[in-house]
Amino acid sequence: MRIAVTGGTGKLGRAVVADLREHGNEVINLDAAAERPDIRIDLTDYGQTIEALTAIDDRYDRIDAVVHLAAIPAPGVTANAATFHNNITATYNVFAAARAARITNVVWASSETLLGIPFDTPPPYIPLDEEYPARPESRYALVKHLEETMAEQFCRWDPALKMIGLRFSNVMDPADYAEFPSFDDDPRLRKWNLWGYIDARDGAQAVRKALAADITGTEIFIVANADTVMSRTSASLAAEVYPDVPVTKELGEHETLLSIDKARRLLGYEPQHSWRTRTLAG
């Protein structure tokens, strides 16, 4: 496929672009970043966005699928209104331009923040899954909630559309793993996302499998690694930090508390990398 990836120069984007190319796809990196995008695009400009998803002179005359990762990446990076305005406008433009270009395969980065991060109010149960209603606690997370709602309506308007939102956990590169042992000093340092993370390479795997999935309509998936960032057992972490929160299953020794069961079941997603061993396969 010829796949447009927005935000392909970001931390997750670099891994996604590399993985898709390694699996035989032609990838066009659309980014506002000054450093080496294939095509520099301002996604808050609808005219530029629709051109990028249809044809660019001397580059291509069609796009088969879209992976939308571009965004101000977290709350607190800029003013609240600026985060909201940039991210919701860019996502609307990508969704609308994809539909106008008759692109029916769209995957985008939603976020674990919709689960209630930073969990100052405890989660209702552990492990958390997609059945738990969204609880955005920041303007950044509010946009992600609106994106998921917007995707549902786009798919209602056009039943041929597939729009898959991936609620990525905290994205990590292998270079980040040297810091992980320090988290053991205080389990509350990382309680803000239930000690979760996603290796960028496994995030890329989830994107690739979402693109290939035989699904129509909107589907939302939590995407995390199979383990936590902690050396301690998952059960002991839950018991100490959230003693009043029900644990709904017997937990594996280091099992993620951000359930990836749905992604495993419907996408065939299976994390291949871990900070404990650096890699489980490949």
Backbone as JSON, one array per atom type, in Angstrom:
{
  "sequence": "MRIAVTGGTGKLGRAVVADLREHGNEVINLDAAAERPDIRIDLTDYGQTIEALTAIDDRYDRIDAVVHLAAIPAPGVTANAATFHNNITATYNVFAAARAARITNVVWASSETLLGIPFDTPPPYIPLDEEYPARPESRYALVKHLEETMAEQFCRWDPALKMIGLRFSNVMDPADYAEFPSFDDDPRLRKWNLWGYIDARDGAQAVRKALAADITGTEIFIVANADTVMSRTSASLAAEVYPDVPVTKELGEHETLLSIDKARRLLGYEPQHSWRTRTLAG",
  "N": [[0.83, -1.2, 0.0], [0.32, 2.32, -0.49], [0.97, 4.49, 1.95], [0.04, 7.22, 3.88], [1.62, 8.75, 6.52], [1.08, 10.77, 9.15], [2.98, 12.99, 11.15], [5.33, 11.51, 11.12], [7.96, 11.92, 11.89], [8.08, 11.91, 14.6], [8.51, 10.35, 17.89], [7.09, 7.85, 18.13], [6.25, 7.87, 15.48], [8.58, 7.59, 13.86], [9.27, 4.91, 14.29], [6.99, 3.68, 13.29], [6.99, 4.43, 10.56], [9.39, 3.19, 9.73], [8.8, 0.47, 10.24], [6.56, -0.04, 8.59], [7.67, 0.39, 6.07], [9.62, -1.62, 6.07], [7.98, -3.78, 5.79], [7.19, -3.74, 3.19], [5.64, -1.62, 2.24], [4.91, 1.51, 0.61], [5.69, 4.53, 2.01], [4.63, 7.72, 2.93], [5.79, 10.37, 4.63], [4.19, 12.78, 6.31], [4.55, 15.86, 7.72], [4.84, 18.64, 9.94], [7.25, 19.21, 10.97], [10.55, 20.55, 10.85], [12.63, 18.89, 10.35], [13.45, 16.66, 8.08], [10.87, 15.54, 7.0], [9.0, 13.71, 4.49], [7.22, 15.2, 3.03], [6.39, 18.49, 3.77], [3.77, 19.51, 5.68], [1.1, 21.48, 6.83], [-1.2, 20.49, 8.92], [-3.32, 21.76, 10.08], [-4.37, 23.28, 8.16], [-6.86, 22.89, 5.96], [-6.87, 22.78, 3.15], [-4.17, 22.16, 2.47], [-4.09, 19.67, 3.7], [-6.01, 18.06, 2.36], [-4.93, 18.06, -0.2], [-2.56, 16.68, 0.35], [-3.53, 14.14, 0.86], [-4.54, 13.33, -1.5], [-3.11, 14.04, -4.04], [0.21, 14.96, -4.86], [2.18, 17.0, -6.77], [4.69, 15.55, -8.82], [5.2, 13.58, -6.96], [3.13, 11.69, -6.01], [-0.03, 10.16, -6.93], [-2.16, 9.18, -5.55], [-3.42, 7.99, -2.39], [-3.52, 5.16, -0.32], [-4.07, 4.46, 2.33], [-4.26, 5.88, 5.65], [-2.29, 6.87, 8.39], [-2.62, 8.52, 11.26], [-0.73, 10.34, 13.28], [0.23, 12.77, 14.04], [0.46, 15.47, 16.3], [0.31, 17.89, 18.98], [2.04, 16.49, 21.56], [1.31, 15.92, 24.23], [-0.32, 16.94, 27.32], [0.46, 20.17, 28.72], [2.58, 20.97, 27.15], [2.18, 23.2, 25.62], [0.01, 26.09, 25.73], [-3.29, 25.42, 27.04], [-5.51, 25.98, 25.32], [-4.22, 26.23, 22.89], [-3.21, 23.64, 22.5], [-5.64, 22.24, 22.33], [-6.87, 23.5, 20.08], [-5.01, 23.06, 17.97], [-4.79, 20.21, 17.87], [-7.43, 19.14, 17.61], [-8.28, 20.38, 15.27], [-6.41, 19.5, 13.36], [-6.93, 16.73, 13.38], [-9.64, 16.59, 12.63], [-9.37, 17.64, 10.03], [-7.76, 15.67, 8.8], [-9.42, 13.38, 9.0], [-11.7, 14.26, 7.54], [-10.57, 14.91, 5.06], [-9.55, 12.43, 4.27], [-11.93, 11.02, 3.91], [-13.05, 12.53, 1.81], [-11.19, 11.97, -0.13], [-11.78, 9.38, -0.63], [-10.55, 7.43, 0.87], [-10.58, 4.61, 2.78], [-9.37, 3.38, 4.89], [-8.25, 4.07, 7.87], [-6.11, 4.74, 10.5], [-5.48, 5.9, 13.73], [-3.75, 7.75, 16.32], [-5.05, 7.45, 19.35], [-5.33, 7.7, 22.89], [-3.99, 6.59, 26.05], [-4.65, 8.4, 28.01], [-7.35, 8.79, 28.11], [-8.37, 7.03, 29.91], [-8.43, 8.07, 32.4], [-6.14, 9.14, 33.41], [-4.26, 11.37, 35.4], [-5.01, 9.39, 37.28], [-5.72, 10.4, 39.8], [-8.2, 10.23, 40.85], [-9.09, 7.05, 41.71], [-8.96, 4.21, 39.47], [-11.87, 2.33, 38.31], [-11.63, -0.42, 38.3], [-9.15, -3.0, 37.98], [-7.35, -5.06, 35.73], [-7.54, -2.16, 33.57], [-9.78, -1.7, 30.82], [-11.23, -1.42, 27.49], [-13.91, -1.17, 27.95], [-14.48, 0.58, 29.92], [-15.88, 3.72, 30.49], [-14.81, 6.71, 28.81], [-12.7, 9.06, 30.5], [-11.61, 11.87, 30.37], [-9.07, 13.99, 31.65], [-7.71, 16.24, 31.02], [-7.11, 18.95, 28.66], [-5.83, 17.94, 26.44], [-6.49, 15.18, 26.58], [-9.24, 15.47, 26.38], [-9.53, 16.24, 23.7], [-8.77, 13.83, 22.48], [-10.91, 12.22, 23.26], [-12.99, 13.49, 21.89], [-12.11, 13.03, 19.3], [-12.47, 10.24, 19.07], [-15.25, 10.11, 19.26], [-15.9, 11.63, 17.01], [-14.89, 9.99, 14.96], [-16.67, 7.84, 15.13], [-18.99, 9.01, 14.14], [-18.23, 9.75, 11.53], [-17.94, 7.18, 10.48], [-20.55, 6.31, 10.72], [-21.76, 7.92, 8.83], [-20.56, 6.89, 6.57], [-20.6, 3.71, 5.88], [-18.61, 2.08, 4.77], [-16.21, 2.85, 5.77], [-13.24, 2.26, 7.68], [-12.07, 2.97, 10.8], [-9.68, 3.04, 13.07], [-8.84, 3.53, 16.35], [-6.02, 3.81, 18.33], [-5.19, 3.49, 21.57], [-2.5, 4.47, 22.73], [-0.06, 3.63, 25.15], [2.48, 5.13, 27.27], [5.04, 6.1, 25.24], [8.09, 4.48, 24.52], [11.57, 4.36, 23.71], [14.3, 2.01, 23.19], [16.56, 3.24, 24.35], [15.49, 4.56, 26.5], [15.17, 2.74, 28.5], [17.14, 2.45, 30.43], [16.51, 4.05, 32.55], [14.46, 2.81, 33.87], [14.87, 1.01, 36.19], [15.07, 2.83, 38.31], [12.5, 3.54, 38.91], [11.55, 1.8, 40.78], [12.08, 2.76, 43.28], [10.02, 4.32, 44.29], [6.83, 3.43, 44.05], [4.72, 5.12, 43.5], [5.56, 7.02, 41.74], [5.08, 6.27, 39.15], [2.44, 5.62, 39.07], [0.63, 7.08, 37.73], [-0.06, 6.21, 35.18], [-0.78, 3.61, 35.64], [1.58, 2.18, 35.66], [2.29, 1.6, 33.06], [3.59, 1.15, 29.67], [4.69, 1.55, 26.22], [6.69, 0.01, 23.94], [8.15, 1.61, 21.22], [8.51, 0.14, 18.9], [6.73, -1.98, 19.19], [4.42, -0.5, 19.26], [4.42, 0.28, 16.6], [4.03, -2.2, 15.39], [1.37, -2.66, 16.18], [0.05, -0.64, 14.76], [0.53, -1.47, 12.09], [-0.83, -3.93, 12.07], [-3.39, -3.06, 12.62], [-3.95, -1.62, 10.29], [-4.09, -3.75, 8.51], [-6.25, -5.16, 9.42], [-9.38, -6.81, 9.03], [-11.86, -5.1, 9.27], [-14.72, -3.04, 9.68], [-16.12, 0.22, 10.34], [-15.82, 1.95, 13.53], [-13.29, 1.12, 15.79], [-11.79, 0.8, 18.96], [-8.73, 0.47, 20.65], [-6.72, -0.41, 23.42], [-3.26, -0.04, 23.59], [-0.5, -1.36, 24.8], [2.6, -2.45, 26.31], [3.26, -5.89, 27.26], [4.02, -6.08, 29.85], [4.82, -4.3, 32.93], [6.46, -1.18, 33.92], [7.87, -1.76, 36.16], [9.9, -3.57, 38.58], [8.73, -4.95, 40.62], [5.93, -7.14, 41.47], [2.87, -7.1, 39.65], [0.51, -7.51, 41.06], [1.25, -6.82, 43.68], [1.75, -4.11, 43.4], [-0.79, -3.08, 42.72], [-2.17, -3.75, 45.06], [-0.86, -2.22, 47.03], [-0.97, 0.5, 46.18], [-3.51, 0.97, 45.18], [-5.54, -0.1, 47.08], [-8.3, -0.39, 47.45], [-9.42, -0.87, 45.03], [-11.07, -3.07, 42.87], [-9.57, -6.06, 41.66], [-9.84, -7.75, 38.76], [-9.0, -10.16, 37.73], [-6.72, -12.94, 37.99], [-3.47, -11.89, 38.23], [-0.63, -12.03, 36.1], [2.93, -12.25, 36.81], [4.31, -9.81, 36.12], [2.32, -8.56, 34.74], [0.71, -6.33, 32.45], [-1.36, -3.64, 33.56], [-3.0, -2.29, 31.98], [-5.21, -3.41, 29.99], [-4.56, -5.48, 27.2], [-6.03, -7.31, 25.91], [-8.13, -7.12, 24.03], [-6.87, -6.06, 21.75], [-5.1, -8.13, 21.23], [-6.93, -10.13, 20.6], [-8.54, -9.19, 18.4], [-6.8, -7.92, 16.62], [-4.57, -9.46, 16.48], [-2.35, -8.64, 17.79], [0.73, -8.82, 19.49], [3.0, -8.12, 21.87], [6.49, -7.79, 21.29], [8.74, -6.9, 22.49], [10.56, -5.98, 25.44], [11.5, -4.14, 28.33], [12.8, -5.63, 30.2], [14.2, -7.71, 29.02], [15.1, -6.54, 26.81], [14.46, -7.46, 24.24], [12.01, -9.74, 23.08], [11.67, -11.23, 20.86], [13.01, -11.25, 17.59]],
  "CA": [[0.0, 0.0, 0.0], [0.92, 3.64, -0.31], [0.39, 4.91, 3.22], [0.43, 8.5, 4.43], [1.79, 8.77, 7.97], [1.27, 12.11, 9.67], [3.81, 12.94, 12.35], [6.27, 10.41, 10.99], [9.26, 12.21, 12.47], [7.99, 11.82, 16.06], [9.08, 9.17, 18.54], [6.36, 6.7, 17.61], [6.18, 7.96, 14.03], [9.79, 7.04, 13.24], [9.17, 3.46, 14.33], [5.9, 3.27, 12.39], [7.47, 4.57, 9.18], [10.39, 2.14, 9.46], [8.16, -0.85, 10.23], [5.72, -0.17, 7.39], [8.57, 0.24, 4.92], [10.24, -2.95, 6.14], [6.98, -4.77, 5.38], [6.92, -3.64, 1.78], [4.74, -0.52, 1.88], [5.43, 2.83, 0.3], [5.24, 5.39, 3.1], [4.83, 9.15, 2.77], [5.79, 11.02, 5.94], [3.64, 14.14, 6.28], [4.87, 16.43, 9.03], [5.19, 20.06, 9.97], [8.59, 19.33, 11.52], [11.54, 21.03, 9.89], [13.67, 17.89, 10.14], [13.35, 15.52, 7.18], [9.66, 14.85, 6.54], [8.97, 13.56, 3.04], [6.52, 16.39, 2.56], [6.06, 19.35, 4.89], [2.35, 19.82, 5.59], [0.41, 22.04, 8.0], [-2.46, 19.76, 8.96], [-4.41, 22.63, 10.51], [-4.85, 23.9, 6.92], [-7.59, 21.82, 5.26], [-6.44, 22.71, 1.76], [-2.94, 21.39, 2.41], [-4.35, 18.29, 4.12], [-6.69, 17.3, 1.31], [-3.97, 17.82, -1.26], [-1.61, 15.65, 0.78], [-4.18, 12.83, 0.84], [-5.0, 13.02, -2.86], [-2.0, 14.02, -4.98], [1.23, 16.0, -4.78], [2.93, 16.99, -8.02], [6.01, 14.9, -8.88], [5.39, 12.64, -5.86], [2.18, 10.58, -6.06], [-1.37, 10.55, -7.41], [-3.2, 8.57, -4.73], [-3.03, 7.42, -1.1], [-4.37, 4.01, -0.04], [-4.42, 4.4, 3.74], [-3.72, 6.98, 6.45], [-1.98, 6.7, 9.81], [-2.57, 9.89, 11.79], [-0.02, 10.41, 14.56], [0.69, 14.14, 14.3], [-0.27, 16.2, 17.34], [1.03, 18.28, 20.18], [2.02, 15.1, 22.04], [0.95, 15.72, 25.64], [-0.7, 18.18, 28.01], [1.54, 20.9, 29.36], [3.62, 21.36, 26.2], [1.85, 24.58, 25.26], [-1.21, 26.52, 26.41], [-4.4, 24.48, 26.87], [-6.31, 26.28, 24.14], [-3.4, 25.94, 21.72], [-3.22, 22.18, 22.34], [-6.97, 21.85, 21.86], [-7.12, 24.0, 18.73], [-4.15, 22.38, 17.01], [-5.02, 18.77, 17.74], [-8.77, 18.82, 17.09], [-8.34, 20.84, 13.89], [-5.62, 18.59, 12.51], [-7.6, 15.43, 13.25], [-10.81, 16.77, 11.77], [-8.93, 17.8, 8.65], [-7.31, 14.37, 8.29], [-10.6, 12.51, 8.83], [-12.54, 14.76, 6.47], [-9.84, 14.8, 3.8], [-9.51, 11.01, 3.91], [-13.24, 10.66, 3.36], [-13.19, 13.19, 0.52], [-10.3, 11.27, -1.06], [-12.27, 8.0, -0.71], [-9.66, 6.53, 1.62], [-11.46, 3.95, 3.75], [-8.54, 2.7, 5.88], [-7.66, 5.13, 8.7], [-5.67, 4.38, 11.85], [-4.94, 7.11, 14.36], [-3.29, 7.66, 17.71], [-5.8, 7.94, 20.49], [-4.42, 7.83, 24.03], [-4.31, 6.05, 27.36], [-5.13, 9.45, 28.9], [-8.81, 8.72, 28.21], [-8.74, 6.11, 30.97], [-8.51, 8.79, 33.66], [-4.81, 9.58, 33.82], [-3.24, 10.64, 36.16], [-5.62, 8.5, 38.28], [-5.92, 10.97, 41.14], [-9.37, 9.43, 41.22], [-8.68, 5.69, 41.36], [-9.74, 3.54, 38.43], [-12.95, 1.54, 38.9], [-11.17, -1.81, 38.41], [-7.84, -3.3, 37.39], [-6.79, -4.17, 34.72], [-8.48, -1.34, 32.82], [-10.0, -2.12, 29.43], [-11.96, -0.48, 26.65], [-15.31, -1.08, 28.38], [-14.57, 1.66, 30.89], [-16.17, 4.97, 29.78], [-13.72, 7.69, 28.77], [-12.68, 10.03, 31.59], [-10.5, 12.8, 30.11], [-8.76, 14.89, 32.76], [-6.92, 17.36, 30.49], [-7.59, 19.35, 27.33], [-5.26, 16.97, 25.5], [-7.32, 13.99, 26.62], [-10.56, 15.84, 25.88], [-9.47, 16.15, 22.24], [-8.78, 12.41, 22.11], [-12.28, 11.75, 23.42], [-13.77, 14.04, 20.78], [-11.68, 12.32, 18.09], [-13.14, 8.94, 19.02], [-16.65, 10.38, 18.95], [-15.95, 12.08, 15.63], [-14.7, 8.82, 14.11], [-17.92, 7.08, 15.12], [-19.94, 9.68, 13.26], [-17.75, 9.58, 10.15], [-18.26, 5.82, 10.05], [-22.01, 6.24, 10.56], [-22.06, 8.53, 7.54], [-20.01, 6.06, 5.48], [-20.4, 2.37, 6.45], [-17.43, 1.42, 4.21], [-15.01, 3.32, 6.45], [-12.62, 1.63, 8.85], [-11.31, 3.96, 11.55], [-9.21, 2.36, 14.27], [-8.12, 4.38, 17.29], [-5.11, 3.06, 19.2], [-4.9, 4.23, 22.8], [-1.13, 4.12, 23.06], [0.53, 3.96, 26.44], [3.65, 6.01, 27.25], [5.93, 5.54, 24.22], [9.48, 4.37, 24.93], [12.62, 3.78, 22.88], [15.23, 1.23, 24.0], [17.45, 4.11, 25.13], [14.8, 5.01, 27.71], [15.04, 1.67, 29.48], [18.14, 2.58, 31.5], [15.9, 4.76, 33.68], [13.36, 2.06, 34.48], [15.1, 0.51, 37.55], [14.88, 3.88, 39.31], [11.09, 3.65, 39.25], [11.25, 0.93, 41.91], [12.28, 3.46, 44.55], [8.73, 4.82, 44.76], [5.84, 2.97, 43.07], [3.77, 6.18, 43.16], [6.1, 7.85, 40.67], [4.52, 5.85, 37.86], [1.04, 5.19, 39.19], [-0.2, 7.96, 36.91], [-0.64, 5.44, 34.07], [-0.8, 2.21, 36.09], [2.9, 1.6, 35.41], [2.3, 1.08, 31.69], [4.45, 1.73, 28.63], [4.66, 0.86, 24.94], [7.89, 0.12, 23.12], [7.75, 2.21, 19.94], [8.47, -0.9, 17.87], [5.47, -2.7, 19.35], [3.4, 0.42, 18.79], [4.41, 0.18, 15.14], [3.37, -3.47, 15.06], [-0.08, -2.49, 16.34], [-0.41, 0.15, 13.62], [0.55, -2.32, 10.89], [-1.9, -4.94, 12.16], [-4.66, -2.35, 12.5], [-4.15, -1.35, 8.87], [-4.41, -5.0, 7.82], [-7.42, -5.81, 10.01], [-10.61, -6.87, 8.24], [-12.82, -4.48, 10.18], [-15.3, -1.77, 9.25], [-16.61, 0.99, 11.47], [-14.83, 2.45, 14.49], [-12.88, 0.25, 16.88], [-10.81, 1.42, 19.84], [-7.9, -0.53, 21.31], [-5.59, -0.05, 24.28], [-2.02, -0.63, 23.09], [0.58, -1.26, 25.78], [3.41, -3.66, 26.36], [2.64, -6.96, 28.05], [4.47, -5.98, 31.24], [4.85, -2.94, 33.49], [7.79, -0.58, 34.0], [8.36, -2.02, 37.51], [10.44, -4.89, 38.9], [7.78, -5.59, 41.54], [4.81, -7.8, 40.84], [1.71, -6.25, 39.38], [-0.45, -7.68, 42.15], [1.68, -6.06, 44.85], [1.56, -2.69, 43.09], [-2.22, -2.77, 42.84], [-2.58, -3.87, 46.46], [-0.3, -1.14, 47.84], [-1.33, 1.85, 45.75], [-4.97, 1.04, 44.99], [-6.03, -1.24, 47.86], [-9.76, -0.5, 47.41], [-9.85, -1.08, 43.65], [-11.19, -4.5, 42.57], [-8.74, -6.69, 40.63], [-10.85, -8.6, 38.12], [-8.43, -11.41, 37.25], [-5.42, -13.27, 38.58], [-2.46, -11.2, 37.42], [0.7, -12.57, 35.92], [3.93, -11.63, 37.67], [4.51, -8.41, 35.74], [1.31, -8.31, 33.7], [0.21, -4.97, 32.29], [-2.64, -3.31, 34.16], [-3.76, -1.7, 30.88], [-5.49, -4.66, 29.28], [-4.38, -5.53, 25.75], [-6.72, -8.52, 25.45], [-8.91, -6.85, 22.82], [-5.92, -5.93, 20.63], [-4.64, -9.49, 20.93], [-8.02, -10.94, 20.03], [-9.06, -8.7, 17.13], [-5.74, -7.47, 15.72], [-3.43, -10.36, 16.48], [-1.22, -7.92, 18.38], [1.45, -9.5, 20.56], [4.25, -7.4, 22.07], [7.71, -8.55, 21.04], [9.86, -6.24, 23.15], [10.39, -5.69, 26.86], [12.68, -3.54, 28.94], [13.48, -6.64, 31.04], [15.1, -8.52, 28.18], [15.34, -5.67, 25.66], [13.66, -7.98, 23.14], [11.53, -11.1, 23.26], [11.8, -11.9, 19.56], [13.35, -10.37, 16.49]],
  "C": [[0.87, 1.25, 0.0], [0.21, 4.27, 0.89], [0.93, 6.27, 3.61], [0.49, 8.39, 5.94], [2.01, 10.21, 8.39], [2.09, 12.02, 10.95], [4.85, 11.85, 12.31], [7.67, 10.68, 11.49], [9.24, 12.17, 14.0], [8.53, 10.5, 16.59], [8.41, 7.88, 18.07], [6.38, 6.7, 16.09], [7.39, 7.37, 13.34], [9.73, 5.52, 13.2], [8.1, 2.95, 13.37], [6.36, 3.34, 10.94], [8.45, 3.46, 8.84], [9.74, 0.78, 9.34], [7.33, -1.05, 8.97], [6.58, -0.34, 6.15], [9.22, -1.13, 4.91], [9.28, -4.05, 5.68], [6.43, -4.49, 3.98], [5.98, -2.53, 1.34], [5.53, 0.71, 1.45], [4.84, 3.8, 1.33], [5.61, 6.84, 2.78], [4.7, 9.8, 4.15], [5.36, 12.47, 5.78], [3.82, 14.77, 7.65], [5.15, 17.91, 8.89], [6.62, 20.27, 10.46], [9.58, 19.76, 10.44], [12.53, 19.94, 9.51], [13.16, 16.69, 9.34], [11.98, 14.85, 7.06], [9.76, 14.65, 5.03], [8.31, 14.77, 2.4], [6.1, 17.21, 3.77], [4.63, 19.84, 4.72], [1.88, 20.43, 6.91], [-0.99, 21.43, 8.04], [-3.61, 20.6, 9.52], [-4.98, 23.42, 9.33], [-5.53, 22.8, 6.1], [-7.15, 21.68, 3.81], [-5.16, 21.9, 1.6], [-3.2, 19.91, 2.73], [-5.0, 17.48, 3.01], [-5.79, 17.09, 0.11], [-3.01, 16.69, -0.9], [-2.21, 14.25, 0.71], [-4.77, 12.49, -0.52], [-3.81, 12.94, -3.81], [-1.08, 15.21, -4.73], [2.07, 15.9, -6.04], [4.31, 16.38, -7.85], [6.25, 13.9, -7.76], [4.46, 11.44, -5.95], [0.82, 11.1, -6.49], [-2.49, 9.87, -6.65], [-2.57, 8.16, -3.4], [-4.02, 6.29, -0.79], [-4.87, 3.96, 1.41], [-3.72, 5.53, 4.48], [-3.47, 6.51, 7.87], [-1.75, 8.1, 10.37], [-1.98, 9.89, 13.19], [0.32, 11.83, 14.96], [-0.19, 14.82, 15.34], [0.74, 16.87, 18.25], [0.92, 17.09, 21.11], [1.55, 14.88, 23.48], [0.42, 17.02, 26.21], [0.53, 18.86, 28.6], [2.66, 21.32, 28.43], [3.44, 22.8, 25.76], [0.56, 24.94, 26.0], [-2.36, 25.56, 26.1], [-5.18, 24.72, 25.58], [-5.53, 25.98, 22.86], [-3.34, 24.44, 21.45], [-4.55, 21.73, 21.76], [-7.16, 22.25, 20.41], [-6.29, 23.24, 17.7], [-4.59, 20.93, 16.78], [-6.39, 18.44, 17.17], [-8.88, 19.25, 15.63], [-7.6, 19.9, 12.96], [-6.35, 17.26, 12.32], [-8.86, 15.55, 12.41], [-10.38, 16.85, 10.31], [-8.47, 16.47, 8.05], [-8.51, 13.45, 8.05], [-11.43, 12.96, 7.63], [-11.86, 14.63, 5.12], [-9.74, 13.35, 3.36], [-10.84, 10.59, 3.31], [-13.44, 11.28, 1.98], [-12.34, 12.5, -0.55], [-10.68, 9.81, -1.25], [-11.27, 6.99, -0.14], [-10.49, 5.91, 2.75], [-10.69, 3.26, 4.88], [-7.77, 3.75, 6.67], [-7.34, 4.57, 10.08], [-5.11, 5.64, 12.49], [-4.59, 6.86, 15.82], [-4.3, 8.3, 18.63], [-4.85, 7.88, 21.69], [-4.94, 7.13, 25.27], [-4.86, 7.11, 28.31], [-6.64, 9.41, 29.06], [-9.28, 7.81, 29.35], [-8.81, 6.79, 32.34], [-7.18, 9.24, 34.22], [-4.87, 11.05, 34.26], [-3.78, 9.8, 37.32], [-5.56, 9.07, 39.69], [-7.22, 10.45, 41.72], [-9.07, 8.0, 40.8], [-9.53, 5.1, 40.24], [-10.81, 2.66, 39.06], [-12.58, 0.08, 39.09], [-9.83, -1.92, 37.71], [-7.86, -4.76, 36.93], [-7.89, -3.36, 34.02], [-8.59, -1.82, 31.39], [-10.85, -1.09, 28.7], [-13.43, -0.34, 27.04], [-15.54, 0.07, 29.35], [-14.81, 2.98, 30.16], [-15.02, 5.97, 29.89], [-13.85, 8.69, 29.91], [-11.5, 10.99, 31.37], [-10.32, 13.79, 31.26], [-7.89, 16.06, 32.33], [-7.5, 17.76, 29.15], [-7.06, 18.4, 26.27], [-6.13, 15.72, 25.43], [-8.73, 14.27, 26.11], [-10.6, 15.76, 24.35], [-9.51, 14.69, 21.81], [-10.18, 11.81, 22.23], [-13.15, 12.24, 22.26], [-13.38, 13.38, 19.46], [-12.38, 10.97, 17.96], [-14.62, 9.1, 18.68], [-16.82, 10.8, 17.5], [-15.79, 10.9, 14.67], [-15.97, 7.99, 14.02], [-18.93, 7.7, 14.16], [-19.51, 9.61, 11.79], [-18.1, 8.19, 9.64], [-19.76, 5.6, 9.94], [-22.42, 6.81, 9.22], [-21.63, 7.64, 6.38], [-19.69, 4.67, 6.03], [-19.19, 1.62, 5.89], [-16.15, 1.8, 4.95], [-14.56, 2.37, 7.54], [-11.77, 2.7, 9.52], [-10.94, 3.35, 12.9], [-8.39, 3.32, 15.11], [-7.31, 3.53, 18.24], [-4.75, 3.92, 20.4], [-3.51, 3.83, 23.29], [-0.79, 4.51, 24.49], [1.77, 4.83, 26.21], [4.74, 5.42, 26.34], [7.39, 5.61, 24.68], [10.33, 3.83, 23.8], [13.54, 2.94, 23.76], [16.17, 2.08, 24.85], [16.83, 4.58, 26.43], [14.85, 3.98, 28.83], [16.05, 1.74, 30.63], [17.55, 3.24, 32.74], [14.93, 3.89, 34.47], [13.66, 1.54, 35.88], [14.89, 1.56, 38.64], [13.42, 4.02, 39.72], [10.75, 2.82, 40.49], [11.36, 1.64, 43.25], [10.96, 3.96, 45.14], [7.66, 4.42, 43.75], [4.85, 4.06, 42.67], [4.28, 7.11, 42.05], [5.46, 7.52, 39.32], [3.1, 5.34, 37.97], [0.14, 5.95, 38.24], [-0.74, 7.26, 35.67], [-0.63, 3.95, 34.36], [0.45, 1.47, 35.65], [3.04, 1.02, 33.99], [3.33, 1.77, 30.81], [4.2, 0.98, 27.33], [6.0, 1.09, 24.25], [7.47, 0.61, 21.74], [7.65, 1.16, 18.84], [7.21, -1.75, 17.97], [4.29, -1.8, 19.01], [3.27, 0.37, 17.28], [3.77, -1.12, 14.68], [1.85, -3.32, 15.14], [-0.66, -1.68, 15.19], [-0.51, -0.72, 12.37], [-0.6, -3.34, 10.92], [-3.28, -4.29, 12.12], [-4.96, -2.02, 11.04], [-4.61, -2.59, 8.12], [-5.71, -5.63, 8.29], [-8.65, -5.72, 9.11], [-11.77, -6.4, 9.12], [-13.43, -3.29, 9.45], [-15.91, -1.09, 10.47], [-15.46, 1.42, 12.37], [-14.56, 1.4, 15.55], [-11.76, 0.94, 17.64], [-10.06, 0.32, 20.58], [-6.9, 0.15, 22.24], [-4.37, -0.77, 23.73], [-0.91, -0.33, 24.09], [1.47, -2.48, 25.63], [2.8, -4.66, 27.33], [3.0, -6.89, 29.51], [4.4, -4.53, 31.7], [6.28, -2.42, 33.46], [8.5, -0.96, 35.31], [8.95, -3.42, 37.64], [9.51, -5.67, 39.82], [6.63, -6.23, 40.79], [3.64, -6.83, 40.66], [0.69, -6.33, 40.51], [-0.05, -6.86, 43.37], [1.54, -4.55, 44.61], [0.11, -2.28, 43.27], [-2.65, -2.78, 44.3], [-2.08, -2.7, 47.3], [-0.88, 0.22, 47.47], [-2.83, 2.03, 45.58], [-5.65, -0.1, 45.74], [-7.54, -1.44, 47.78], [-10.31, -0.75, 46.01], [-9.93, -2.58, 43.36], [-10.22, -4.92, 41.47], [-9.57, -7.82, 40.04], [-10.31, -9.92, 37.59], [-7.17, -11.7, 38.04], [-4.34, -12.72, 37.67], [-1.19, -12.01, 37.3], [1.72, -11.74, 36.68], [4.12, -10.15, 37.39], [3.48, -7.95, 34.72], [0.86, -6.86, 33.67], [-1.15, -4.8, 32.96], [-3.5, -2.49, 33.21], [-4.04, -2.85, 29.92], [-5.3, -4.53, 27.78], [-5.09, -6.76, 25.17], [-7.49, -8.27, 24.15], [-8.0, -6.74, 21.61], [-5.36, -7.29, 20.25], [-5.7, -10.26, 20.17], [-8.4, -10.49, 18.62], [-7.98, -8.29, 16.13], [-4.62, -8.49, 15.57], [-2.17, -9.71, 17.02], [-0.6, -8.73, 19.49], [2.79, -8.8, 20.74], [5.47, -8.31, 21.94], [8.91, -8.01, 21.82], [9.52, -5.96, 24.61], [11.66, -5.06, 27.4], [13.45, -4.55, 29.77], [14.52, -7.43, 30.26], [15.56, -7.77, 26.96], [14.59, -6.16, 24.44], [13.23, -9.4, 23.45], [11.66, -11.91, 21.98], [12.19, -10.87, 18.52], [14.25, -9.22, 16.91]]
}
